[in-house]
mmCIF file of C-alpha atoms in Angstrom:
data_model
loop_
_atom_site.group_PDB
_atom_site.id
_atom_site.type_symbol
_atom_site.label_atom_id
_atom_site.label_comp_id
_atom_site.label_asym_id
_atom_site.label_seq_id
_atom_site.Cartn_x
_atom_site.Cartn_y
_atom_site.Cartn_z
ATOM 1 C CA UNK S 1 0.000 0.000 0.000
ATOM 2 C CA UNK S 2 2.892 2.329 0.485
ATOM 3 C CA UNK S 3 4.880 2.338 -3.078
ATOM 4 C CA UNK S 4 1.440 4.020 -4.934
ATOM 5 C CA UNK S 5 2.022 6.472 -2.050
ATOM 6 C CA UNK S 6 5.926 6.969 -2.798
ATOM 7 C CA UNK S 7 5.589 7.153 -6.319
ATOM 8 C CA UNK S 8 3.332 9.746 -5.991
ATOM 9 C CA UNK S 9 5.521 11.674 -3.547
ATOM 10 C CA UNK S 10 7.979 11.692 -5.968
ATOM 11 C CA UNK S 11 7.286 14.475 -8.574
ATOM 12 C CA UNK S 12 6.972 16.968 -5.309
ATOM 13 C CA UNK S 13 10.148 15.898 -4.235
ATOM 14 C CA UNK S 14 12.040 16.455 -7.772
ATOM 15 C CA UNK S 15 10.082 19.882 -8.008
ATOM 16 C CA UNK S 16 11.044 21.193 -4.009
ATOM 17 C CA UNK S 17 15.126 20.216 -5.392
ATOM 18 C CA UNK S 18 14.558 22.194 -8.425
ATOM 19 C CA UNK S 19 12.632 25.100 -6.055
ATOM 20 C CA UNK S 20 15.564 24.925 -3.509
ATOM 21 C CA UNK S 21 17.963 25.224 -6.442
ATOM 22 C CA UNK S 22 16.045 27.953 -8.377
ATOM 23 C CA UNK S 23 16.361 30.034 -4.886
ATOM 24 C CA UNK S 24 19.825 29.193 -4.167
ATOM 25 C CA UNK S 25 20.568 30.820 -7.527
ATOM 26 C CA UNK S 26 18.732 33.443 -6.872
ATOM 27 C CA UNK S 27 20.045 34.585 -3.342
ATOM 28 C CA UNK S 28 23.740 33.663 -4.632
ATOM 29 C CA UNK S 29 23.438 35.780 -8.162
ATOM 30 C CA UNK S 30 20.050 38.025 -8.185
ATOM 31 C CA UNK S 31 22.712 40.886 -7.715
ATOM 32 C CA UNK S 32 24.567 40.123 -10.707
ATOM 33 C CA UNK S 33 21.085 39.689 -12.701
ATOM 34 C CA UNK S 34 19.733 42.530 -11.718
ATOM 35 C CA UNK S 35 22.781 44.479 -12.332
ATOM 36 C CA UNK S 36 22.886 42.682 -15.894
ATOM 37 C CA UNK S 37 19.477 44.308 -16.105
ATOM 38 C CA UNK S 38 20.150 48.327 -15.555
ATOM 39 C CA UNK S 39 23.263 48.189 -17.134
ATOM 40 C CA UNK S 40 24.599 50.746 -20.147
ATOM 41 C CA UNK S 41 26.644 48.548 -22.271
ATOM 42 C CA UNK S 42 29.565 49.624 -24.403
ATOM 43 C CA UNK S 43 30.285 47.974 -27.890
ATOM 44 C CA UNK S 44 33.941 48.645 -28.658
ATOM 45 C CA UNK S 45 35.601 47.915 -32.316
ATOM 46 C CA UNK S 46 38.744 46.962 -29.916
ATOM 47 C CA UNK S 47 39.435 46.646 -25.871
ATOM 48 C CA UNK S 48 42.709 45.563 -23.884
ATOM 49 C CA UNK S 49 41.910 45.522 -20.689
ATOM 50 C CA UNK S 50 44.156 48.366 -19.309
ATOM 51 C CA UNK S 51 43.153 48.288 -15.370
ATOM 52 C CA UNK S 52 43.242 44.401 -15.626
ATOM 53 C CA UNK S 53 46.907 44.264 -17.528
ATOM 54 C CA UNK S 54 47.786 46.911 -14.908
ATOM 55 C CA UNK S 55 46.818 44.017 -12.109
ATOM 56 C CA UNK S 56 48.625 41.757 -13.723
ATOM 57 C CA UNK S 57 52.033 44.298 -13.761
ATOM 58 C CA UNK S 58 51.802 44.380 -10.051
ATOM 59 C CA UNK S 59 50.799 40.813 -8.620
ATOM 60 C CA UNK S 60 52.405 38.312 -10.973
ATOM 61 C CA UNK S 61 55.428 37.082 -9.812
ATOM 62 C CA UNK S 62 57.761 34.573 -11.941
ATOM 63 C CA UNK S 63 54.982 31.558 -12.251
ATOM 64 C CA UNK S 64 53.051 32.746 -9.397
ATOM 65 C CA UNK S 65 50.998 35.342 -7.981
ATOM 66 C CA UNK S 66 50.687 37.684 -5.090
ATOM 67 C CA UNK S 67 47.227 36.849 -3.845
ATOM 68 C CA UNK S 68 47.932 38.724 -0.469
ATOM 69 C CA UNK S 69 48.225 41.727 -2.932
ATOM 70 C CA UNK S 70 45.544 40.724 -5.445
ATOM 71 C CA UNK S 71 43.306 41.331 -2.187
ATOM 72 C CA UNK S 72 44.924 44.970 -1.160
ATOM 73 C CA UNK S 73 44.888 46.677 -4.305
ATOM 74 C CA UNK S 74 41.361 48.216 -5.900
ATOM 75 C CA UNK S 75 42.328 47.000 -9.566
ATOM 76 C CA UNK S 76 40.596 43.775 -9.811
ATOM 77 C CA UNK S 77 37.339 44.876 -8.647
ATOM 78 C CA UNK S 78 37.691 48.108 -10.550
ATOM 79 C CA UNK S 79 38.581 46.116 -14.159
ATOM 80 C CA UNK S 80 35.856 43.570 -13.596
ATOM 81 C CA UNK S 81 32.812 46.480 -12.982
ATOM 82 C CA UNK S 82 34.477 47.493 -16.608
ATOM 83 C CA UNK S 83 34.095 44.128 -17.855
ATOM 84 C CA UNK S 84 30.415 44.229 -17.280
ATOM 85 C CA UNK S 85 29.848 47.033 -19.154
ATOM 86 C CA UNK S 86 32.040 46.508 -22.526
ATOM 87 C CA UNK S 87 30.305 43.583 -25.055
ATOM 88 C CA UNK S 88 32.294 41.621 -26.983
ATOM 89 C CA UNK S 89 30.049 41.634 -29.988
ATOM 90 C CA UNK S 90 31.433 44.673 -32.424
ATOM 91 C CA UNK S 91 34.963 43.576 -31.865
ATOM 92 C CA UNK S 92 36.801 43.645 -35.234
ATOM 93 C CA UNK S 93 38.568 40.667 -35.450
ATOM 94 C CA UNK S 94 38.533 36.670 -34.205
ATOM 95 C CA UNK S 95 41.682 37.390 -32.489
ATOM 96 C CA UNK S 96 39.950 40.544 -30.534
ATOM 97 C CA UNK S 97 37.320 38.397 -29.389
ATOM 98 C CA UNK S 98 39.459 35.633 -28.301
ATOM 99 C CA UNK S 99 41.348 38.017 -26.051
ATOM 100 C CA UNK S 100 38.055 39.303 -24.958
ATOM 101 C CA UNK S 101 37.305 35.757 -23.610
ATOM 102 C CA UNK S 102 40.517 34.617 -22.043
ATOM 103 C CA UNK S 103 41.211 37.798 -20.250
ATOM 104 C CA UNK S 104 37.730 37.479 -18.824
ATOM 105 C CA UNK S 105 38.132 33.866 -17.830
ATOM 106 C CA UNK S 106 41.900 34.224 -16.235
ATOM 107 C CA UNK S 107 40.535 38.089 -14.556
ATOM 108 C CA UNK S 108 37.173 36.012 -13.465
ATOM 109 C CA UNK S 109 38.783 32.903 -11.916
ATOM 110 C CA UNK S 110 41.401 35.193 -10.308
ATOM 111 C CA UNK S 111 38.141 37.141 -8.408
ATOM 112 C CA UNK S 112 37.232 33.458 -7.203
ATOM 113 C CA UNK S 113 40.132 32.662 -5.724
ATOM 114 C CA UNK S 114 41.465 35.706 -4.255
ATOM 115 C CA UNK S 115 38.195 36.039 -2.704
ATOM 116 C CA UNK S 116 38.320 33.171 -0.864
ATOM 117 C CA UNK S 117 42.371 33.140 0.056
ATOM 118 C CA UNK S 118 43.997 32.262 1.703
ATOM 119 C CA UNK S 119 42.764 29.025 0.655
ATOM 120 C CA UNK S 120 45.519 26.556 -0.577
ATOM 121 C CA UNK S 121 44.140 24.930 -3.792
ATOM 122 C CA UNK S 122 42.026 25.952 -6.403
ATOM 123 C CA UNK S 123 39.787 22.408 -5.363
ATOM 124 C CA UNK S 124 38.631 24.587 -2.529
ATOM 125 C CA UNK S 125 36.633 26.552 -4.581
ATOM 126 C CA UNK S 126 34.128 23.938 -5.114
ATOM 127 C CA UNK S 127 31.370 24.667 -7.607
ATOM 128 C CA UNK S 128 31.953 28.182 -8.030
ATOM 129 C CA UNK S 129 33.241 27.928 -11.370
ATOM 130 C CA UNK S 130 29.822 26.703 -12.787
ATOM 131 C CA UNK S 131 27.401 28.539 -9.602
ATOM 132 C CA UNK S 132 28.944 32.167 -9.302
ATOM 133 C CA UNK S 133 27.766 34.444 -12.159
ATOM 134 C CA UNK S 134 29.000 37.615 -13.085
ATOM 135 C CA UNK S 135 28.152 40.606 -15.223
ATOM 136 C CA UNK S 136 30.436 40.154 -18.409
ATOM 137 C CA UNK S 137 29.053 42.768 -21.487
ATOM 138 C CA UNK S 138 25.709 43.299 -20.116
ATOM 139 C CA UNK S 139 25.315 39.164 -19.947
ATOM 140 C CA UNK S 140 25.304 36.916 -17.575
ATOM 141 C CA UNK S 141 27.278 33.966 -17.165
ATOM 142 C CA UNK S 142 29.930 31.574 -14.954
ATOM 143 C CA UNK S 143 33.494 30.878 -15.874
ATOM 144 C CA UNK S 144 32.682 27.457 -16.621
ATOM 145 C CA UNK S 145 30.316 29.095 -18.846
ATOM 146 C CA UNK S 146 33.256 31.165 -20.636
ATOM 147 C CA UNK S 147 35.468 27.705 -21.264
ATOM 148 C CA UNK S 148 32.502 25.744 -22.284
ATOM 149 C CA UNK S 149 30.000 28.447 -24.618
ATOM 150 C CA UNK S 150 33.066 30.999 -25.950
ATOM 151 C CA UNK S 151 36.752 29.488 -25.290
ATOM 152 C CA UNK S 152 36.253 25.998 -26.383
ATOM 153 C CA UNK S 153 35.412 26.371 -30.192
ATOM 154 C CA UNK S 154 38.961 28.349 -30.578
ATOM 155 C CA UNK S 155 40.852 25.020 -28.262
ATOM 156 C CA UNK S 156 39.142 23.200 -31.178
ATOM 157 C CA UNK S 157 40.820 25.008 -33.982
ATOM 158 C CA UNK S 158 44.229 25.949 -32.255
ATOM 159 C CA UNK S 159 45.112 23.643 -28.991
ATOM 160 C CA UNK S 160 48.003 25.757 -28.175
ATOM 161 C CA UNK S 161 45.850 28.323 -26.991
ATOM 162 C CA UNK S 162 44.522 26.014 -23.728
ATOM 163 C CA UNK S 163 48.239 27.356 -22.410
ATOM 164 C CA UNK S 164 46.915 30.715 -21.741
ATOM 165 C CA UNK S 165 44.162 29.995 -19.206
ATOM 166 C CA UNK S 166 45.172 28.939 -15.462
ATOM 167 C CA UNK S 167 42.719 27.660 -12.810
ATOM 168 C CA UNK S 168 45.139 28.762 -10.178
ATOM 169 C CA UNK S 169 47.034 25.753 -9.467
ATOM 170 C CA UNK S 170 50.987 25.118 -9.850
ATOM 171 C CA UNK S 171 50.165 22.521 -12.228
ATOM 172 C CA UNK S 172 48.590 24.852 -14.467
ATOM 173 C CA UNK S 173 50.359 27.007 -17.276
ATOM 174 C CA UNK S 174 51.732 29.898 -15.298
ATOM 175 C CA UNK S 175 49.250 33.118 -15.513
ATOM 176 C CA UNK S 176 51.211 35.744 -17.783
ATOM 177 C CA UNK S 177 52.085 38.982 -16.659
ATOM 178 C CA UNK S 178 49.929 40.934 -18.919
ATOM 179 C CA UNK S 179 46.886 41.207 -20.562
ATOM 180 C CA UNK S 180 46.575 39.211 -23.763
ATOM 181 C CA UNK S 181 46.229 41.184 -26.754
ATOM 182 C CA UNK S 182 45.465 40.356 -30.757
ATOM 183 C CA UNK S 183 49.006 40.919 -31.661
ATOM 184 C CA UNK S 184 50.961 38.621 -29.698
ATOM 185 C CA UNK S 185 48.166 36.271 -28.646
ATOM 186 C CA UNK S 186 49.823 33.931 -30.678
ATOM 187 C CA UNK S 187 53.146 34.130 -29.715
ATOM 188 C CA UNK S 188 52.056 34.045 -26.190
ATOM 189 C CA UNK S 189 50.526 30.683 -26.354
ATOM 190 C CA UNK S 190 53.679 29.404 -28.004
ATOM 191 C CA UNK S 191 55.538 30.957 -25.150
ATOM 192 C CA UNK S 192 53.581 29.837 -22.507
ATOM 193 C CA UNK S 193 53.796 25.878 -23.407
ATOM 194 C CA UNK S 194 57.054 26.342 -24.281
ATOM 195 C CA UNK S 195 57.823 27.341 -20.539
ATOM 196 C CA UNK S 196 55.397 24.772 -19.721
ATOM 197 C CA UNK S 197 56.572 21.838 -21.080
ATOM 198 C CA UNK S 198 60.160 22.401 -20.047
ATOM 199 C CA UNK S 199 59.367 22.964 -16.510
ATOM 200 C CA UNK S 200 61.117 19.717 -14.809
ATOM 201 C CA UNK S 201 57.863 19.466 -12.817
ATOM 202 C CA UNK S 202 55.980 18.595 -15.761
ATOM 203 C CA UNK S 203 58.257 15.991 -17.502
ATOM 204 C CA UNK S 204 60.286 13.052 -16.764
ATOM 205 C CA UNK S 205 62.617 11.183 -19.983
ATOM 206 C CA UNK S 206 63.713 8.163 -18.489
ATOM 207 C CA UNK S 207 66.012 7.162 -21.454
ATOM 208 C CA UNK S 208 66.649 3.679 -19.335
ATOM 209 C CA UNK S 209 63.120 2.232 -19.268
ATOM 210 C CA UNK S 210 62.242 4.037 -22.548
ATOM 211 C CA UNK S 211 59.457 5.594 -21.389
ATOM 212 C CA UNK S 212 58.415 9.529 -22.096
ATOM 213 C CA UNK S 213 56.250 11.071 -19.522
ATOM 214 C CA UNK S 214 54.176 14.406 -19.133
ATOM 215 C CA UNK S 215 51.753 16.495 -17.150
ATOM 216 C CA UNK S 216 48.458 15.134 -16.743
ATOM 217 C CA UNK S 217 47.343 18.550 -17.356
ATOM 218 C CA UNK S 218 47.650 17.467 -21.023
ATOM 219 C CA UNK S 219 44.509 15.263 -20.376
ATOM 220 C CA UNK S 220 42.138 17.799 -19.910
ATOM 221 C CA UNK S 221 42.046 18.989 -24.090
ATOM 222 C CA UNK S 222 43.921 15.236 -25.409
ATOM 223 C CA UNK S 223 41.481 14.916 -27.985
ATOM 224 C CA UNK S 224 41.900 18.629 -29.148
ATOM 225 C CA UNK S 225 45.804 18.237 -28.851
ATOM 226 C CA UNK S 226 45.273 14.324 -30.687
ATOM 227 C CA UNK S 227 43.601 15.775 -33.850
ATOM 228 C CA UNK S 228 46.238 18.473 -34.645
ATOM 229 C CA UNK S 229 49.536 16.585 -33.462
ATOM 230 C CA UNK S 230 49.165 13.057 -33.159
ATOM 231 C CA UNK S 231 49.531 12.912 -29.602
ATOM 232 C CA UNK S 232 50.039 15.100 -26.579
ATOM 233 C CA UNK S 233 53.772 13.997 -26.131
ATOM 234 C CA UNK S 234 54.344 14.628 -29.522
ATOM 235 C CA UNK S 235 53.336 18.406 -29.334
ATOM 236 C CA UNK S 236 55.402 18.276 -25.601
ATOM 237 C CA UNK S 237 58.436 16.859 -28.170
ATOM 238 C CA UNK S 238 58.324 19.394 -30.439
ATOM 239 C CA UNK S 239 58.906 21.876 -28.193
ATOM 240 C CA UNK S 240 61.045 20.807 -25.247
ATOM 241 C CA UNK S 241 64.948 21.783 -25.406
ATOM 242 C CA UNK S 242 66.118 18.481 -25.255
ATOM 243 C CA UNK S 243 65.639 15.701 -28.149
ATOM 244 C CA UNK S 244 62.947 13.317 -27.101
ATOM 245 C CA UNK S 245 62.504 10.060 -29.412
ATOM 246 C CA UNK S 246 58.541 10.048 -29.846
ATOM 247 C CA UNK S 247 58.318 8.605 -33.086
ATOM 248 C CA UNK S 248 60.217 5.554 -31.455
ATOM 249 C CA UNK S 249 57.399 3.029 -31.626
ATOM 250 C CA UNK S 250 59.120 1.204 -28.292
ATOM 251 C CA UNK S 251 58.623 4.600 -26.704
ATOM 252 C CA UNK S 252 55.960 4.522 -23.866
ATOM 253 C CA UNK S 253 54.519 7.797 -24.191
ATOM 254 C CA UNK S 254 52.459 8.021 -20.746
ATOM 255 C CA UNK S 255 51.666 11.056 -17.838
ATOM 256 C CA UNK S 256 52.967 11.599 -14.714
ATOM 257 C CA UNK S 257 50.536 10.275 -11.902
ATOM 258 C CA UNK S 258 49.862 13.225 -10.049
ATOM 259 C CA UNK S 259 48.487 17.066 -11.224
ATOM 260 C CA UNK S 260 49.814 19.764 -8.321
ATOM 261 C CA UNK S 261 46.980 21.452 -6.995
ATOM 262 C CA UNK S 262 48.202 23.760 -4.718
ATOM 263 C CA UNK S 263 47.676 27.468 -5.287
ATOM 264 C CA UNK S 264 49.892 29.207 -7.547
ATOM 265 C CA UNK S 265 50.045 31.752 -4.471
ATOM 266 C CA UNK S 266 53.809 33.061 -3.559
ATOM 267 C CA UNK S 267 53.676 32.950 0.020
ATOM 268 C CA UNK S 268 56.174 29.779 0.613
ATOM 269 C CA UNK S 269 54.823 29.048 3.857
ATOM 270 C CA UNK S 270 52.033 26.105 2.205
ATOM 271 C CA UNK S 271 55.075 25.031 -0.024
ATOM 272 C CA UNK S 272 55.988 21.681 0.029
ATOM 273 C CA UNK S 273 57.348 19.193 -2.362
ATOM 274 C CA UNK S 274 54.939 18.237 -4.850
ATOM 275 C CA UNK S 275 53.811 14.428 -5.900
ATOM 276 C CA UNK S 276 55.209 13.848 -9.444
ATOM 277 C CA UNK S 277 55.372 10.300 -9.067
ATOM 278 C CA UNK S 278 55.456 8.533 -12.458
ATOM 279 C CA UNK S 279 52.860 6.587 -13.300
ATOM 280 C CA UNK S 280 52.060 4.305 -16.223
ATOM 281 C CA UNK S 281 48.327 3.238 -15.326
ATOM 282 C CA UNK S 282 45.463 4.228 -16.999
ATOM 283 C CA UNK S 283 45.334 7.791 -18.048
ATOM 284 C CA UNK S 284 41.844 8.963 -16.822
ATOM 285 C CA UNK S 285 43.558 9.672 -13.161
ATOM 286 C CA UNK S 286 44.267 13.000 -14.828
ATOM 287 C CA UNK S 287 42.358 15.979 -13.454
ATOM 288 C CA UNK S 288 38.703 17.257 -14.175
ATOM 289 C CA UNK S 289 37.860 18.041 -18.236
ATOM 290 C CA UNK S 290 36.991 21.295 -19.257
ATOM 291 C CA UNK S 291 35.054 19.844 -21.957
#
């Protein structure tokens, strides 16, 4: 007699989760919606970002950042109540927009975490990559919603370019030390894994066991980095300063077991030695997808 009774109850119990969720939105981001709202929007032909690059100037340090400082100075909250106002959509060229969208992501995801420092990995953060909305060109939307809707169709076409975003974590591709601009977008990808790849923390050749391995950070955009150059190690190859055999077919070509995920914070007092145990198991250990 009681399952015609439970099935029953269970409609009202899907719709009270999707009323609890509705109004957890709403108390986290009705701000940011209503802002959205009774907002004057500019529509640039071209925008660089000036208070964010000058951020940047001040708080990035080598391959880390100054989140202690990030926190102190007005510049981040100042470039991001610009960022709501400026649209994307009358930029004059692909390579405009793309800036548009990675500046926005890194500048985003640095609000996130220096908000909530001094936590000691970007993990901590929890959901607020996909929950916390902000006020980007009179729209509305999440970081998660920048990688997924705007940055992912350009990873598609140019893989490189997934070495310009960081989540905040050592393990990530350092944050530059500027604002990314049409001109040397590029080049600064190129850069970027360059550094990346030749890090010691992100590679291990051991020429006795034959055996080639590399950041698991490569995992999150493999089949992006597959389609354009064969493999991940063979893009990590072709740009490291030392001569790695990856067309060797008695190569193993395999990732190192663990990703760092401490903050990419320069305070030294949470430093500590990271994990970088090689590992030849099965590749999906590697950290969360963007895709």
């Amino acid at each position: 007699m009681q399952a015609p009774n439970i099935q029953k109850a269970i409609p009202v119990i899907f719709l009270s989760v999707g009323a609890l969720l509705l109004l957890f939105h709403v108390i986290v981001n009705g701000g940011t919606w209503v802002k959205s709202a009774f907002l004057k929007v500019e529509h640039p032909i071209t925008y660089h970002f000036p208070l964010y690059d000058q951020l940047l100037h001040e708080v990035v340090k080598g391959d880390a950042v100054d989140y202690k400082q990030v926190k102190a100075l007005p510049l981040l909250n100042k470039a991001i109540d610009e960022l709501a106002s400026v649209a994307p959509d009358k930029l004059n060229s692909e390579k405009e927009n793309l800036c548009y969208w990675l500046n926005a992501y890194n500048m985003l995801t640095l609000k996130l975490l220096s908000d909530r420092y001094p936590i000691d990995s970007p993990k901590k953060l929890g959901n607020a990559r996909s929950f916390t909305k902000f006020t980007i060109g009179g729209d509305t939307l999440s970081v998660r919603d920048i990688i997924d809707l705007k940055l992912n169709p350009y990873f598609k076409r140019n893989p490189t370019l997934t070495f310009l975003v960081c989540d905040g974590a050592k393990g990530d591709p350092a944050l530059l030390n500027h604002a990314l601009v049409p001109e040397t977008v590029i080049k600064d990808a190129d850069t970027s894994l360059t550094n990346f790849v030749n890090n010691p923390a992100n590679y291990k050749w051991d020429e006795v066991q034959n055996i080639f391995y590399i950041s698991p950070y490569f995992q999150r955009y493999d089949d992006y980095f597959v389609a354009f150059y064969e493999s991940p190690h063979a893009l990590a190859a072709s740009k490291m300063n030392k001569s790695i055999p990856v067309a060797n077919v008695t190569l193993l070509k395999t990732f190192l077991r663990d990703f760092d995920s401490r903050l990419n914070d320069v305070d030294k007092s949470t430093a500590m030695p990271p994990n970088t145990t090689p590992s030849i198991d099965d590749k999906h250990q590697s950290t969360p997808s963007h895709r």
